[in-house]
Coordinates of C-alpha atoms in Angstrom, one line a residue:
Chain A
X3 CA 29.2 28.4 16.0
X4 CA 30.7 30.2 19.3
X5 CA 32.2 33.1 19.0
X6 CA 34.0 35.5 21.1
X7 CA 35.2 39.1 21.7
X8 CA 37.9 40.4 24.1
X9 CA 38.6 43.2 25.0
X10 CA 41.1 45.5 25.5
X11 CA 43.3 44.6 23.4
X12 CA 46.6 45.5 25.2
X13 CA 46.4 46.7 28.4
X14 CA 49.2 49.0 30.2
X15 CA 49.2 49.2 33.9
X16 CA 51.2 50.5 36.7
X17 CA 52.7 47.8 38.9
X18 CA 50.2 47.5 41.6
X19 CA 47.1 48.6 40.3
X20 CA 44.8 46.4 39.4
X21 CA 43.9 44.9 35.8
X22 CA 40.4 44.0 34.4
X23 CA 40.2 42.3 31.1
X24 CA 36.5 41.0 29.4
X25 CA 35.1 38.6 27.1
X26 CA 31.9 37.9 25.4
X27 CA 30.5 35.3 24.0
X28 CA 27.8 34.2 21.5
X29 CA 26.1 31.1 21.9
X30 CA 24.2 30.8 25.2
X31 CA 24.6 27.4 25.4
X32 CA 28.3 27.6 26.5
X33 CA 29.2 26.7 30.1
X34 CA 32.6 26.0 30.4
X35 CA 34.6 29.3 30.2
X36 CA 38.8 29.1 30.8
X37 CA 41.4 32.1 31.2
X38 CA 44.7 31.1 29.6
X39 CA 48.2 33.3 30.1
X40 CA 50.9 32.9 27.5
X41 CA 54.3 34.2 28.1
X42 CA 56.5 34.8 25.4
X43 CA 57.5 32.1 23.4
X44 CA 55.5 29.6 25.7
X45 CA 52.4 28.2 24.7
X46 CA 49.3 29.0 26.9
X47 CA 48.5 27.9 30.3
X48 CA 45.5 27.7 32.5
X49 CA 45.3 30.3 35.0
X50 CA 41.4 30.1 36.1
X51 CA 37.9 28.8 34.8
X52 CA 34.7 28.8 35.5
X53 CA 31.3 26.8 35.5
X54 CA 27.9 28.3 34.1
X55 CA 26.6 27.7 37.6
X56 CA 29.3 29.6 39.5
X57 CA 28.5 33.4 39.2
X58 CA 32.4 34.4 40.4
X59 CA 35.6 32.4 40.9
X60 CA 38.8 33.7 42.8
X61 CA 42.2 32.2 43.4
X62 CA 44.7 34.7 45.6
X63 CA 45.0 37.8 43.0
X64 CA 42.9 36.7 40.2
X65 CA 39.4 36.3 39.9
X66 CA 37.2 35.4 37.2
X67 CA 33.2 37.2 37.3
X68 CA 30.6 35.5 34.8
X69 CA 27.2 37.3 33.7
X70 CA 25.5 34.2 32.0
X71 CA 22.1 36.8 31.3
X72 CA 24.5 39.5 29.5
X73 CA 26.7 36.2 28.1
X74 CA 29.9 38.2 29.4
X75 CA 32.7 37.3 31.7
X76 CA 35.8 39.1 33.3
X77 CA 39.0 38.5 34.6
X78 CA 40.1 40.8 37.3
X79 CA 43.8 40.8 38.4
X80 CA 44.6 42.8 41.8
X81 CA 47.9 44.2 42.7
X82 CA 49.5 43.3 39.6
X83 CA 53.2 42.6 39.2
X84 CA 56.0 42.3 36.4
X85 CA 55.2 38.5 36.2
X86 CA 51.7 39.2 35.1
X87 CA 52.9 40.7 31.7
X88 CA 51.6 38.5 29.5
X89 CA 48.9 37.9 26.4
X90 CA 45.9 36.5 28.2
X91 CA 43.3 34.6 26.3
X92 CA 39.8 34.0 27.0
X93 CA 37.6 31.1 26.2
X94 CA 34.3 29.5 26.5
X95 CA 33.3 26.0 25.1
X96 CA 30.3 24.4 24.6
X97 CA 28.9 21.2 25.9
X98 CA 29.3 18.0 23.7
X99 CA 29.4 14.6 22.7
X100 CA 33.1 14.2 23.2
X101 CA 35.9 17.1 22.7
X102 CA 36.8 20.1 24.5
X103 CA 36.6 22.2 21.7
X104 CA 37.1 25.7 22.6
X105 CA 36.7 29.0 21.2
X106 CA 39.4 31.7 22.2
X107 CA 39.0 35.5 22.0
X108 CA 41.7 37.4 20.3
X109 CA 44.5 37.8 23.1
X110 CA 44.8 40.9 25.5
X111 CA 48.6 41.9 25.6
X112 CA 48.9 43.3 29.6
X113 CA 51.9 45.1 30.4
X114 CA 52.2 45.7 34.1
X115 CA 55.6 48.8 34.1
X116 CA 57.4 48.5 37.5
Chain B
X13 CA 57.1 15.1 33.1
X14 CA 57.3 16.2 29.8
X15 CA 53.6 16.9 29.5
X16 CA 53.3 18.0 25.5
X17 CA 56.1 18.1 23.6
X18 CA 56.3 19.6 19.7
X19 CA 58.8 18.7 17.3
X20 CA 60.4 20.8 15.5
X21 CA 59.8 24.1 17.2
X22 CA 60.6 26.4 14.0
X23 CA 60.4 25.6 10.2
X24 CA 60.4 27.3 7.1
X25 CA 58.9 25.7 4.0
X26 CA 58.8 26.6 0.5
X27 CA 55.5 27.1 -1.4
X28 CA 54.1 23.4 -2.2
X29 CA 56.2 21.6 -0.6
X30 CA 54.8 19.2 2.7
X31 CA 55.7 18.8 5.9
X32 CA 54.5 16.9 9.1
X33 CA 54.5 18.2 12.8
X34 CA 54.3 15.8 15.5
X35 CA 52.9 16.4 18.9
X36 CA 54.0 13.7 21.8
X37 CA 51.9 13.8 25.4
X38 CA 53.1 11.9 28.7
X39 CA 50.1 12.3 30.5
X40 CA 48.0 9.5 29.1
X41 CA 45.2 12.0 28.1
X42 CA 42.4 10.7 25.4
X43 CA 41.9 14.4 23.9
X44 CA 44.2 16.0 21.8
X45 CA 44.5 18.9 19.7
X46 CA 45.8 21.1 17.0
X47 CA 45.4 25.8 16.9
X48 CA 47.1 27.6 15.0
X49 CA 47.6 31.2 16.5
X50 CA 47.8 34.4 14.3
X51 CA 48.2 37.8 15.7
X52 CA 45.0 39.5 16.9
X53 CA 42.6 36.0 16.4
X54 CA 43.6 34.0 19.1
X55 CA 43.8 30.4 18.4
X56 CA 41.6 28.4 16.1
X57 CA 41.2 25.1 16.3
X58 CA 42.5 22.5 13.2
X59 CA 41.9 19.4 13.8
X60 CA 41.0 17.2 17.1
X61 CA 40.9 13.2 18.8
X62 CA 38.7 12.4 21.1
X63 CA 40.8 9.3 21.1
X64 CA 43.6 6.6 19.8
X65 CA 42.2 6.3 15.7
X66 CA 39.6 9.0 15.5
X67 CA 39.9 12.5 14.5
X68 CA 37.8 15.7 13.5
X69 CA 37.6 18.5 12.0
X70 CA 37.9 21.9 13.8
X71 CA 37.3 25.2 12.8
X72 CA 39.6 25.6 10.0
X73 CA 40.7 22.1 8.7
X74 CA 41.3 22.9 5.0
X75 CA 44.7 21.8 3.7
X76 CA 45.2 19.7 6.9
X77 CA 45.5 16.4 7.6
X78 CA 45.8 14.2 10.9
X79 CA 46.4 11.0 12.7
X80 CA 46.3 9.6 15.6
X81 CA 47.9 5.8 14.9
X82 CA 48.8 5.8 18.7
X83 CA 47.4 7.5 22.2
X84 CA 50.0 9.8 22.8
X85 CA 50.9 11.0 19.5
X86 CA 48.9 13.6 17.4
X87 CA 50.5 14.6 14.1
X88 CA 49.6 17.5 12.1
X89 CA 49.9 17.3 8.2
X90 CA 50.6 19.5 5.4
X91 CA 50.5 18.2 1.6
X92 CA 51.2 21.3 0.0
X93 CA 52.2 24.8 1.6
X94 CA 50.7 27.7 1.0
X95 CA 51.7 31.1 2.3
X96 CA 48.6 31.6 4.1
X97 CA 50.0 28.9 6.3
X98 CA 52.5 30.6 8.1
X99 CA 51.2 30.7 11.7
X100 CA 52.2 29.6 15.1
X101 CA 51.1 25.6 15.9
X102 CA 49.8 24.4 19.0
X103 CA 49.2 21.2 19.8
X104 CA 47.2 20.3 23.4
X105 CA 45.9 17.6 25.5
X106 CA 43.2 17.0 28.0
X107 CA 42.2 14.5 30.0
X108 CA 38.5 14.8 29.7
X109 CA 36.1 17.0 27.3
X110 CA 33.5 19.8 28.2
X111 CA 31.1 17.0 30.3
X112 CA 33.9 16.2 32.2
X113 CA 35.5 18.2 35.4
X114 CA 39.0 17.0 33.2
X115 CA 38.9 19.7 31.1
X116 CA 42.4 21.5 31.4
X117 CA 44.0 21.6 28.2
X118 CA 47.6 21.4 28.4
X119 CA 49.7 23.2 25.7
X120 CA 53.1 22.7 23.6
X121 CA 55.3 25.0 23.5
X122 CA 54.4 25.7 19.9
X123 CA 56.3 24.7 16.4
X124 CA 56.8 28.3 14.4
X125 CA 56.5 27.8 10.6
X126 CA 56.9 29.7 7.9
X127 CA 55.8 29.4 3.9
X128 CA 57.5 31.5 1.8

């Protein structure tokens, strides 16, 4: 089955800088490939996905990069604030009958210090 | 709007004995689902509907059970505790599956149990 790797796993940033956290995945037949931030106590929440045929996504300060060939993807947060501290999950799911059944990475805990 | 609802929120169970969580959506979606989340691996999927009656196994299904009598209920059984159970629950919802452009999955706020 899929499987996949995130990485860092807890990120510390200065408010203001940016934030880059990135995934891998396994099986090349994925194409469907979510970002999910949890705050605490909450239970996760779509931030941003993207399509195998879309090479880069953005939505005001995040954006979301996919390498389809190197079976990687990214999630790039600029001028982070105190609101983005959070554990942010990566996913990617694979085409089927029926289901969305996705495979998460392990969680990247980002701590942006004001 | 409610959106996904889980009931109770924390537990803590004693070795062998059972327990059912129940998961409640608003939203009239046909997908539903059940992760349990553990530090470090993310979430894992249980169990999952595709629709009212059906279910399937997931990724790690053993010493589960599930049923989906009705569309907007989802409940997540366990016959006899174990330890090794002692996770954070999430149940979610979806509209649509991976084919579909429906695919957000909307998440509880999770049920926190613990076998001891």
């Amino acid at each position: 089955g899929e499987n996949v790797e995130q990485h860092p796993s807890t990120l510390s940033v200065q408010e203001g800088d940016s934030a880059v956290i990135k995934c891998t995945y396994s099986d090349s037949a994925s194409n469907y490939f979510p970002w999910y931030k949890q705050e605490l106590g909450k239970g996760p929440q779509l931030i941003i996905d993207i399509r195998s045929n879309v090479g880069e996504k953005k939505d005001q300060r995040i954006a979301v990069t996919l390498n389809k060939t190197a079976k990687h993807f990214s999630l790039h947060i600029t001028e982070t604030q105190p609101e983005d501290s959070a554990v942010y999950f990566c996913a990617a799911s694979i085409p089927q009958a029926a289901g969305n059944k996705l495979t998460f990475g392990g969680g990247t805990r980002v701590l942006v210090k004001p | 709007n409610a959106g996904v609802t889980q009931t109770p929120k924390f537990r803590v169970l004693k070795t062998g004995q059972s327990m059912t969580l129940l998961c409640a959506q608003d939203m009239n979606h046909e997908y539903m689902y059940w992760y349990r989340q553990d530090p470090g691996m993310g979430l894992r999927l249980i169990h999952y509907s595709v629709g009212e009656g059906t279910t399937a196994k997931g990724e790690v299904p053993d010493g589960y059970n599930v049923s989906r009598l009705k569309k907007q209920n989802f409940l997540l059984g366990l016959e006899s505790a174990a330890p090794s159970q002692t996770s954070v629950y999430f149940c979610a919802s979806s509209r649509g599956g991976t084919g579909s452009m429906n695919t957000e999955a909307f998440f509880g706020q999770g049920t926190r149990l613990t076998v001891v």
